[in-house]
PDB file of C-alpha atoms in Angstrom:
ATOM      1  CA  MET A   1      -1.401  14.837 -10.507  1.00 79.00           C
ATOM      2  CA  PHE A   2       1.917  13.291 -10.037  1.00 86.00           C
ATOM      3  CA  HIS A   3       5.259  15.250  -8.701  1.00 85.00           C
ATOM      4  CA  PRO A   4       8.617  13.637  -9.574  1.00 88.00           C
ATOM      5  CA  THR A   5      10.488  15.838  -7.014  1.00 86.00           C
ATOM      6  CA  VAL A   6       7.761  14.970  -4.422  1.00 88.00           C
ATOM      7  CA  ALA A   7       8.008  11.631  -4.784  1.00 91.00           C
ATOM      8  CA  ARG A   8      11.497  11.245  -4.655  1.00 89.00           C
ATOM      9  CA  LEU A   9      11.603  13.190  -1.541  1.00 85.00           C
ATOM     10  CA  THR A  10       9.126  11.415  -0.244  1.00 90.00           C
ATOM     11  CA  TYR A  11      10.807   8.167  -1.198  1.00 90.00           C
ATOM     12  CA  ARG A  12      13.957   9.089   0.465  1.00 86.00           C
ATOM     13  CA  ALA A  13      11.976   9.865   3.949  1.00 84.00           C
ATOM     14  CA  LEU A  14      10.287   6.749   4.110  1.00 88.00           C
ATOM     15  CA  LEU A  15      13.129   4.650   2.986  1.00 85.00           C
ATOM     16  CA  GLY A  16      15.701   6.252   5.559  1.00 76.00           C
ATOM     17  CA  ARG A  17      17.512   4.245   7.952  1.00 70.00           C
ATOM     18  CA  ARG A  18      15.353   3.678  10.703  1.00 77.00           C
ATOM     19  CA  ARG A  19      12.133   3.412   8.729  1.00 80.00           C
ATOM     20  CA  ALA A  20      13.838   0.999   6.241  1.00 84.00           C
ATOM     21  CA  LEU A  21      14.697  -1.460   9.161  1.00 87.00           C
ATOM     22  CA  ILE A  22      11.278  -1.719  10.191  1.00 86.00           C
ATOM     23  CA  LEU A  23       9.616  -1.887   7.044  1.00 90.00           C
ATOM     24  CA  PHE A  24      12.484  -4.733   6.013  1.00 93.00           C
ATOM     25  CA  ALA A  25      12.126  -6.577   9.506  1.00 94.00           C
ATOM     26  CA  LEU A  26       8.430  -6.972   9.323  1.00 94.00           C
ATOM     27  CA  PRO A  27       8.666  -9.060   6.019  1.00 96.00           C
ATOM     28  CA  ALA A  28      11.629 -10.619   6.762  1.00 96.00           C
ATOM     29  CA  LEU A  29       9.910 -12.274  10.358  1.00 96.00           C
ATOM     30  CA  LEU A  30       6.887 -13.622   7.906  1.00 97.00           C
ATOM     31  CA  ILE A  31       9.355 -15.394   5.563  1.00 96.00           C
ATOM     32  CA  VAL A  32      11.021 -17.074   8.538  1.00 97.00           C
ATOM     33  CA  ILE A  33       7.779 -18.107  10.238  1.00 96.00           C
ATOM     34  CA  ALA A  34       6.632 -19.286   6.708  1.00 96.00           C
ATOM     35  CA  LEU A  35       9.258 -21.493   6.299  1.00 96.00           C
ATOM     36  CA  VAL A  36       9.492 -23.041  10.138  1.00 96.00           C
ATOM     37  CA  VAL A  37       6.337 -23.485   9.634  1.00 95.00           C
ATOM     38  CA  ARG A  38       6.347 -25.046   6.812  1.00 94.00           C
ATOM     39  CA  ALA A  39       9.475 -27.362   7.837  1.00 95.00           C
ATOM     40  CA  LEU A  40       7.799 -28.390  10.870  1.00 93.00           C
ATOM     41  CA  SER A  41       3.774 -29.188   9.563  1.00 88.00           C
ATOM     42  CA  GLY A  42       4.410 -29.423   5.995  1.00 89.00           C
ATOM     43  CA  ALA A  43       1.939 -27.887   3.053  1.00 88.00           C
ATOM     44  CA  ASP A  44      -1.078 -27.351   5.040  1.00 91.00           C
ATOM     45  CA  ASP A  45      -4.208 -24.929   4.054  1.00 93.00           C
ATOM     46  CA  SER A  46      -5.468 -24.173   7.346  1.00 93.00           C
ATOM     47  CA  THR A  47      -2.424 -23.628   8.911  1.00 93.00           C
ATOM     48  CA  ALA A  48      -1.764 -20.898   5.780  1.00 94.00           C
ATOM     49  CA  THR A  49      -4.472 -19.405   6.426  1.00 95.00           C
ATOM     50  CA  GLY A  50      -3.718 -18.960  10.266  1.00 93.00           C
ATOM     51  CA  VAL A  51      -0.591 -17.317   9.138  1.00 95.00           C
ATOM     52  CA  LEU A  52      -1.589 -15.157   6.370  1.00 96.00           C
ATOM     53  CA  GLY A  53      -4.193 -13.861   7.878  1.00 93.00           C
ATOM     54  CA  GLY A  54      -3.599 -13.909  11.327  1.00 89.00           C
ATOM     55  CA  PHE A  55      -0.370 -12.516  11.424  1.00 92.00           C
ATOM     56  CA  ALA A  56       0.303 -10.778   7.988  1.00 94.00           C
ATOM     57  CA  LEU A  57      -3.124  -9.311   6.995  1.00 93.00           C
ATOM     58  CA  ALA A  58      -4.234  -8.563  10.760  1.00 90.00           C
ATOM     59  CA  THR A  59      -0.650  -6.926  12.140  1.00 91.00           C
ATOM     60  CA  MET A  60       2.152  -6.938   9.370  1.00 94.00           C
ATOM     61  CA  VAL A  61      -0.119  -5.023   7.044  1.00 95.00           C
ATOM     62  CA  PRO A  62      -1.390  -2.504   8.923  1.00 93.00           C
ATOM     63  CA  LEU A  63       1.714  -1.766  10.863  1.00 93.00           C
ATOM     64  CA  ILE A  64       3.491  -0.887   7.765  1.00 95.00           C
ATOM     65  CA  GLY A  65       0.517   1.129   6.633  1.00 94.00           C
ATOM     66  CA  VAL A  66       1.011   2.920   9.589  1.00 94.00           C
ATOM     67  CA  ILE A  67       5.307   3.654   8.661  1.00 92.00           C
ATOM     68  CA  ALA A  68       4.514   4.303   5.138  1.00 93.00           C
ATOM     69  CA  GLY A  69       1.131   6.596   5.593  1.00 93.00           C
ATOM     70  CA  THR A  70       2.373   8.677   8.252  1.00 91.00           C
ATOM     71  CA  GLY A  71       5.579   9.027   7.426  1.00 89.00           C
ATOM     72  CA  ALA A  72       4.711  10.348   3.830  1.00 91.00           C
ATOM     73  CA  ILE A  73       3.895  13.556   5.467  1.00 88.00           C
ATOM     74  CA  GLY A  74       3.791  13.819   9.285  1.00 81.00           C
ATOM     75  CA  PRO A  75       7.263  14.182   9.993  1.00 79.00           C
ATOM     76  CA  GLU A  76       7.478  17.593   7.772  1.00 82.00           C
ATOM     77  CA  ILE A  77       4.649  18.591   9.293  1.00 79.00           C
ATOM     78  CA  ASP A  78       6.001  17.990  12.593  1.00 74.00           C
ATOM     79  CA  ASP A  79       9.199  19.547  11.922  1.00 72.00           C
ATOM     80  CA  GLY A  80       8.181  22.341   9.876  1.00 72.00           C
ATOM     81  CA  SER A  81      10.262  21.659   6.530  1.00 73.00           C
ATOM     82  CA  VAL A  82       6.531  21.312   4.872  1.00 79.00           C
ATOM     83  CA  VAL A  83       6.685  25.246   4.443  1.00 77.00           C
ATOM     84  CA  TYR A  84       9.200  25.275   2.057  1.00 77.00           C
ATOM     85  CA  LEU A  85       7.247  22.173   0.346  1.00 78.00           C
ATOM     86  CA  LEU A  86       4.029  24.753   0.168  1.00 79.00           C
ATOM     87  CA  ALA A  87       6.382  27.360  -0.825  1.00 79.00           C
ATOM     88  CA  LYS A  88       6.793  25.377  -4.263  1.00 80.00           C
ATOM     89  CA  PRO A  89       4.334  26.049  -7.021  1.00 83.00           C
ATOM     90  CA  VAL A  90       2.782  22.931  -6.636  1.00 84.00           C
ATOM     91  CA  ARG A  91      -0.934  22.416  -6.296  1.00 88.00           C
ATOM     92  CA  ARG A  92      -1.394  20.907  -3.042  1.00 86.00           C
ATOM     93  CA  SER A  93      -3.596  18.377  -4.536  1.00 89.00           C
ATOM     94  CA  THR A  94      -0.720  17.090  -6.189  1.00 91.00           C
ATOM     95  CA  ILE A  95       1.280  17.080  -3.163  1.00 91.00           C
ATOM     96  CA  ILE A  96      -0.926  14.829  -1.388  1.00 93.00           C
ATOM     97  CA  PHE A  97      -1.559  12.260  -4.197  1.00 94.00           C
ATOM     98  CA  THR A  98       1.933  12.179  -5.292  1.00 94.00           C
ATOM     99  CA  LYS A  99       2.898  11.088  -1.483  1.00 94.00           C
ATOM    100  CA  LEU A 100      -0.225   8.901  -1.406  1.00 96.00           C
ATOM    101  CA  LEU A 101       0.742   6.816  -4.694  1.00 96.00           C
ATOM    102  CA  VAL A 102       4.436   6.949  -2.927  1.00 95.00           C
ATOM    103  CA  ALA A 103       2.839   5.063   0.613  1.00 95.00           C
ATOM    104  CA  ILE A 104       0.673   2.666  -1.489  1.00 96.00           C
ATOM    105  CA  GLY A 105       4.036   1.825  -3.519  1.00 96.00           C
ATOM    106  CA  VAL A 106       5.891   1.336  -0.574  1.00 95.00           C
ATOM    107  CA  THR A 107       3.135  -0.613   1.483  1.00 96.00           C
ATOM    108  CA  VAL A 108       2.231  -2.956  -1.285  1.00 96.00           C
ATOM    109  CA  ALA A 109       5.950  -4.051  -1.844  1.00 96.00           C
ATOM    110  CA  PHE A 110       7.029  -5.017   1.895  1.00 96.00           C
ATOM    111  CA  SER A 111       3.066  -6.127   2.395  1.00 96.00           C
ATOM    112  CA  ALA A 112       1.592  -7.727  -0.538  1.00 96.00           C
ATOM    113  CA  VAL A 113       4.759  -9.316  -1.953  1.00 96.00           C
ATOM    114  CA  PRO A 114       5.774 -10.619   1.181  1.00 97.00           C
ATOM    115  CA  VAL A 115       2.577 -12.446   1.923  1.00 97.00           C
ATOM    116  CA  LEU A 116       2.650 -13.821  -2.279  1.00 97.00           C
ATOM    117  CA  ILE A 117       5.726 -15.326  -1.286  1.00 97.00           C
ATOM    118  CA  ALA A 118       4.862 -16.403   2.417  1.00 97.00           C
ATOM    119  CA  GLY A 119       1.854 -18.383   0.916  1.00 96.00           C
ATOM    120  CA  PHE A 120       3.719 -20.254  -1.644  1.00 96.00           C
ATOM    121  CA  VAL A 121       5.776 -21.357   0.968  1.00 96.00           C
ATOM    122  CA  LEU A 122       3.492 -22.448   3.225  1.00 95.00           C
ATOM    123  CA  ASN A 123       1.044 -24.266   0.888  1.00 94.00           C
ATOM    124  CA  GLY A 124       2.164 -23.858  -3.067  1.00 93.00           C
ATOM    125  CA  ASN A 125      -0.797 -21.393  -3.459  1.00 94.00           C
ATOM    126  CA  SER A 126      -3.358 -24.418  -2.903  1.00 93.00           C
ATOM    127  CA  GLN A 127      -6.943 -23.545  -3.257  1.00 95.00           C
ATOM    128  CA  GLN A 128      -5.666 -20.006  -4.236  1.00 96.00           C
ATOM    129  CA  ILE A 129      -4.908 -18.944  -0.527  1.00 96.00           C
ATOM    130  CA  ALA A 130      -1.589 -17.205  -1.520  1.00 96.00           C
ATOM    131  CA  VAL A 131      -2.660 -14.931  -4.499  1.00 97.00           C
ATOM    132  CA  ALA A 132      -5.878 -14.517  -2.672  1.00 97.00           C
ATOM    133  CA  TYR A 133      -4.264 -12.646   0.836  1.00 97.00           C
ATOM    134  CA  ALA A 134      -1.296 -11.254  -1.365  1.00 97.00           C
ATOM    135  CA  VAL A 135      -4.532  -9.077  -3.224  1.00 97.00           C
ATOM    136  CA  ALA A 136      -6.419  -8.505   0.119  1.00 97.00           C
ATOM    137  CA  ALA A 137      -3.184  -7.210   1.321  1.00 97.00           C
ATOM    138  CA  ALA A 138      -2.548  -4.967  -1.591  1.00 97.00           C
ATOM    139  CA  VAL A 139      -6.403  -3.863  -1.423  1.00 97.00           C
ATOM    140  CA  ALA A 140      -5.636  -3.169   2.418  1.00 96.00           C
ATOM    141  CA  SER A 141      -2.298  -1.411   1.555  1.00 96.00           C
ATOM    142  CA  VAL A 142      -4.244   1.354  -0.573  1.00 97.00           C
ATOM    143  CA  ALA A 143      -6.753   2.251   2.130  1.00 96.00           C
ATOM    144  CA  TYR A 144      -4.386   1.973   4.838  1.00 96.00           C
ATOM    145  CA  SER A 145      -2.081   4.456   3.124  1.00 96.00           C
ATOM    146  CA  ALA A 146      -5.148   7.438   2.413  1.00 96.00           C
ATOM    147  CA  LEU A 147      -6.054   6.546   5.638  1.00 95.00           C
ATOM    148  CA  PHE A 148      -3.228   6.880   7.445  1.00 95.00           C
ATOM    149  CA  LEU A 149      -1.820   9.860   5.122  1.00 94.00           C
ATOM    150  CA  PHE A 150      -5.066  11.482   6.399  1.00 94.00           C
ATOM    151  CA  PHE A 151      -3.943  11.119  10.475  1.00 93.00           C
ATOM    152  CA  GLY A 152      -0.764  12.755   9.286  1.00 90.00           C
ATOM    153  CA  THR A 153      -2.220  15.916   8.590  1.00 90.00           C
ATOM    154  CA  ILE A 154      -4.620  16.409  10.811  1.00 88.00           C
ATOM    155  CA  SER A 155      -2.424  15.168  13.922  1.00 84.00           C
ATOM    156  CA  ARG A 156       1.238  15.188  15.456  1.00 81.00           C
ATOM    157  CA  HIS A 157       0.216  11.711  16.907  1.00 86.00           C
ATOM    158  CA  ALA A 158      -0.813  10.260  13.896  1.00 86.00           C
ATOM    159  CA  VAL A 159       1.337   7.145  14.469  1.00 88.00           C
ATOM    160  CA  VAL A 160      -0.353   6.694  17.743  1.00 90.00           C
ATOM    161  CA  PHE A 161      -4.173   7.123  15.925  1.00 88.00           C
ATOM    162  CA  GLY A 162      -2.621   4.617  13.232  1.00 87.00           C
ATOM    163  CA  LEU A 163      -1.660   1.983  15.943  1.00 88.00           C
ATOM    164  CA  VAL A 164      -4.965   2.656  18.051  1.00 88.00           C
ATOM    165  CA  TYR A 165      -6.864   1.962  14.972  1.00 86.00           C
ATOM    166  CA  ALA A 166      -4.773  -0.893  13.558  1.00 82.00           C
ATOM    167  CA  LEU A 167      -4.266  -2.754  16.448  1.00 80.00           C
ATOM    168  CA  VAL A 168      -7.153  -1.940  19.110  1.00 82.00           C
ATOM    169  CA  TRP A 169     -10.107  -1.269  16.857  1.00 81.00           C
ATOM    170  CA  GLU A 170      -9.227  -4.209  14.365  1.00 80.00           C
ATOM    171  CA  THR A 171      -7.487  -6.548  16.138  1.00 74.00           C
ATOM    172  CA  LEU A 172      -9.154  -6.110  19.894  1.00 73.00           C
ATOM    173  CA  PHE A 173     -12.489  -5.038  18.924  1.00 71.00           C
ATOM    174  CA  GLY A 174     -12.850  -6.750  16.016  1.00 65.00           C
ATOM    175  CA  SER A 175     -12.472  -9.990  17.479  1.00 64.00           C
ATOM    176  CA  LEU A 176     -14.716  -9.059  20.037  1.00 67.00           C
ATOM    177  CA  VAL A 177     -17.576  -7.023  18.914  1.00 72.00           C
ATOM    178  CA  ALA A 178     -19.132  -8.284  15.645  1.00 68.00           C
ATOM    179  CA  GLY A 179     -20.395  -4.841  14.346  1.00 71.00           C
ATOM    180  CA  ALA A 180     -16.843  -3.348  14.561  1.00 72.00           C
ATOM    181  CA  ARG A 181     -15.646  -5.706  12.013  1.00 79.00           C
ATOM    182  CA  THR A 182     -17.961  -4.014   9.539  1.00 84.00           C
ATOM    183  CA  LEU A 183     -15.498  -1.108   9.837  1.00 85.00           C
ATOM    184  CA  SER A 184     -12.336  -2.903   9.678  1.00 89.00           C
ATOM    185  CA  VAL A 185     -10.276  -2.307   6.507  1.00 93.00           C
ATOM    186  CA  GLN A 186      -9.265  -5.788   6.991  1.00 92.00           C
ATOM    187  CA  GLN A 187     -12.831  -7.098   6.454  1.00 93.00           C
ATOM    188  CA  TRP A 188     -13.154  -5.426   4.016  1.00 94.00           C
ATOM    189  CA  ALA A 189      -9.985  -6.302   2.083  1.00 96.00           C
ATOM    190  CA  LEU A 190     -10.595 -10.128   3.274  1.00 95.00           C
ATOM    191  CA  ALA A 191     -14.164  -9.648   1.049  1.00 96.00           C
ATOM    192  CA  VAL A 192     -11.777  -9.484  -2.012  1.00 96.00           C
ATOM    193  CA  GLY A 193      -9.472 -12.175  -1.245  1.00 96.00           C
ATOM    194  CA  GLN A 194     -12.514 -14.048  -0.840  1.00 96.00           C
ATOM    195  CA  LYS A 195     -13.637 -13.860  -4.248  1.00 94.00           C
ATOM    196  CA  ILE A 196     -10.565 -14.929  -5.174  1.00 95.00           C
ATOM    197  CA  ALA A 197      -9.952 -17.902  -3.234  1.00 94.00           C
ATOM    198  CA  ALA A 198     -11.582 -21.210  -3.649  1.00 92.00           C
ATOM    199  CA  ASP A 199     -15.201 -21.482  -1.823  1.00 91.00           C
ATOM    200  CA  GLY A 200     -14.798 -21.728   1.938  1.00 88.00           C
ATOM    201  CA  ALA A 201     -10.792 -21.073   2.059  1.00 90.00           C
ATOM    202  CA  LEU A 202     -11.201 -17.197   3.303  1.00 92.00           C
ATOM    203  CA  THR A 203     -14.151 -15.717   5.069  1.00 90.00           C
ATOM    204  CA  SER A 204     -15.096 -12.538   5.604  1.00 91.00           C
ATOM    205  CA  GLU A 205     -17.660 -10.611   7.795  1.00 87.00           C
ATOM    206  CA  VAL A 206     -18.701  -7.731   4.787  1.00 92.00           C
ATOM    207  CA  GLN A 207     -20.047  -8.554   1.753  1.00 93.00           C
ATOM    208  CA  LEU A 208     -18.319  -7.933  -1.130  1.00 95.00           C
ATOM    209  CA  PRO A 209     -20.487  -4.889  -2.626  1.00 96.00           C
ATOM    210  CA  LEU A 210     -20.097  -3.322   0.341  1.00 95.00           C
ATOM    211  CA  ALA A 211     -16.945  -3.682   0.909  1.00 95.00           C
ATOM    212  CA  ILE A 212     -15.607  -2.258  -2.226  1.00 96.00           C
ATOM    213  CA  GLY A 213     -18.102   0.684  -1.881  1.00 96.00           C
ATOM    214  CA  LEU A 214     -16.506   1.302   1.804  1.00 95.00           C
ATOM    215  CA  LEU A 215     -12.640   1.066   0.287  1.00 96.00           C
ATOM    216  CA  VAL A 216     -13.802   3.481  -2.259  1.00 97.00           C
ATOM    217  CA  VAL A 217     -15.353   5.843   0.346  1.00 97.00           C
ATOM    218  CA  VAL A 218     -12.406   5.843   2.769  1.00 95.00           C
ATOM    219  CA  THR A 219      -9.726   5.922   0.312  1.00 97.00           C
ATOM    220  CA  VAL A 220     -11.164   8.781  -1.927  1.00 97.00           C
ATOM    221  CA  GLY A 221     -12.226  10.566   1.359  1.00 96.00           C
ATOM    222  CA  ALA A 222      -9.237  10.800   3.488  1.00 95.00           C
ATOM    223  CA  THR A 223      -7.345  11.648   0.327  1.00 95.00           C
ATOM    224  CA  TRP A 224      -9.504  14.522   0.065  1.00 95.00           C
ATOM    225  CA  TYR A 225      -9.342  15.919   3.341  1.00 94.00           C
ATOM    226  CA  ALA A 226      -5.769  15.308   3.493  1.00 92.00           C
ATOM    227  CA  ALA A 227      -5.532  17.901   0.190  1.00 90.00           C
ATOM    228  CA  HIS A 228      -8.322  20.175   1.991  1.00 89.00           C
ATOM    229  CA  ARG A 229      -5.887  19.801   5.533  1.00 87.00           C
ATOM    230  CA  LEU A 230      -2.749  20.734   3.597  1.00 85.00           C
ATOM    231  CA  ARG A 231      -4.636  23.684   1.651  1.00 78.00           C
ATOM    232  CA  SER A 232      -5.773  25.012   5.619  1.00 75.00           C
ATOM    233  CA  LEU A 233      -1.626  24.727   6.697  1.00 69.00           C
ATOM    234  CA  THR A 234      -0.597  27.083   3.603  1.00 52.00           C
ATOM    235  CA  LEU A 235      -3.415  29.722   4.521  1.00 44.00           C
ATOM    236  CA  ALA A 236      -2.498  29.270   7.930  1.00 44.00           C
ATOM    237  CA  GLY A 237       1.477  29.842   7.090  1.00 41.00           C
ATOM    238  CA  GLU A 238       0.449  32.652   5.196  1.00 42.00           C
ATOM    239  CA  GLU A 239      -1.784  34.805   7.532  1.00 37.00           C
TER     240      GLU A 239
END
């Protein structure tokens, strides 16, 4: 289910010059914000929660997920180079699974790790807030990568769809409409983080069992359909 050559090509595409600048800029901005906040206000749990939840998990993680998830396959479909990949004797499910693993690895590295560092800077991991948000970021990275990889296989406007979901649905509607939070990767991830942090440190609108179930359904479903879509592209090309 894992193909080293596909993984190497995907890493090279994701860590190209333009994408790498964005991938490095967002975590760097989080660390700078954490350093400035700590210097100005000292260690404070509520401030740490505000920075890690309001900026890191709500904005930075989904943006990195969009870049990594859509960038893992979208550009290859757009420029037609995916035809050369599909011509190789590699199962389509293997291609998707390999690209998903690469996207998850990149997203976790550029989101969960900086969140952990920023959390320790902000409050020294008081009430397990840094670890809880880092785990939540890692969990969200898996679902976002699968979801945005799926978007990359069904549309040439995958980045737009990803930004609409991440910034409009989760951030805007999620803050205004309570029911929308149930269908939010951010809230599902927070449910996992809430279990790790001290009582009351993190809150989620979704109960943990439901959150885990939805995370699994979205990740598995998006990955399966992405592989199915790739098979359809192969058949269309052959016809």
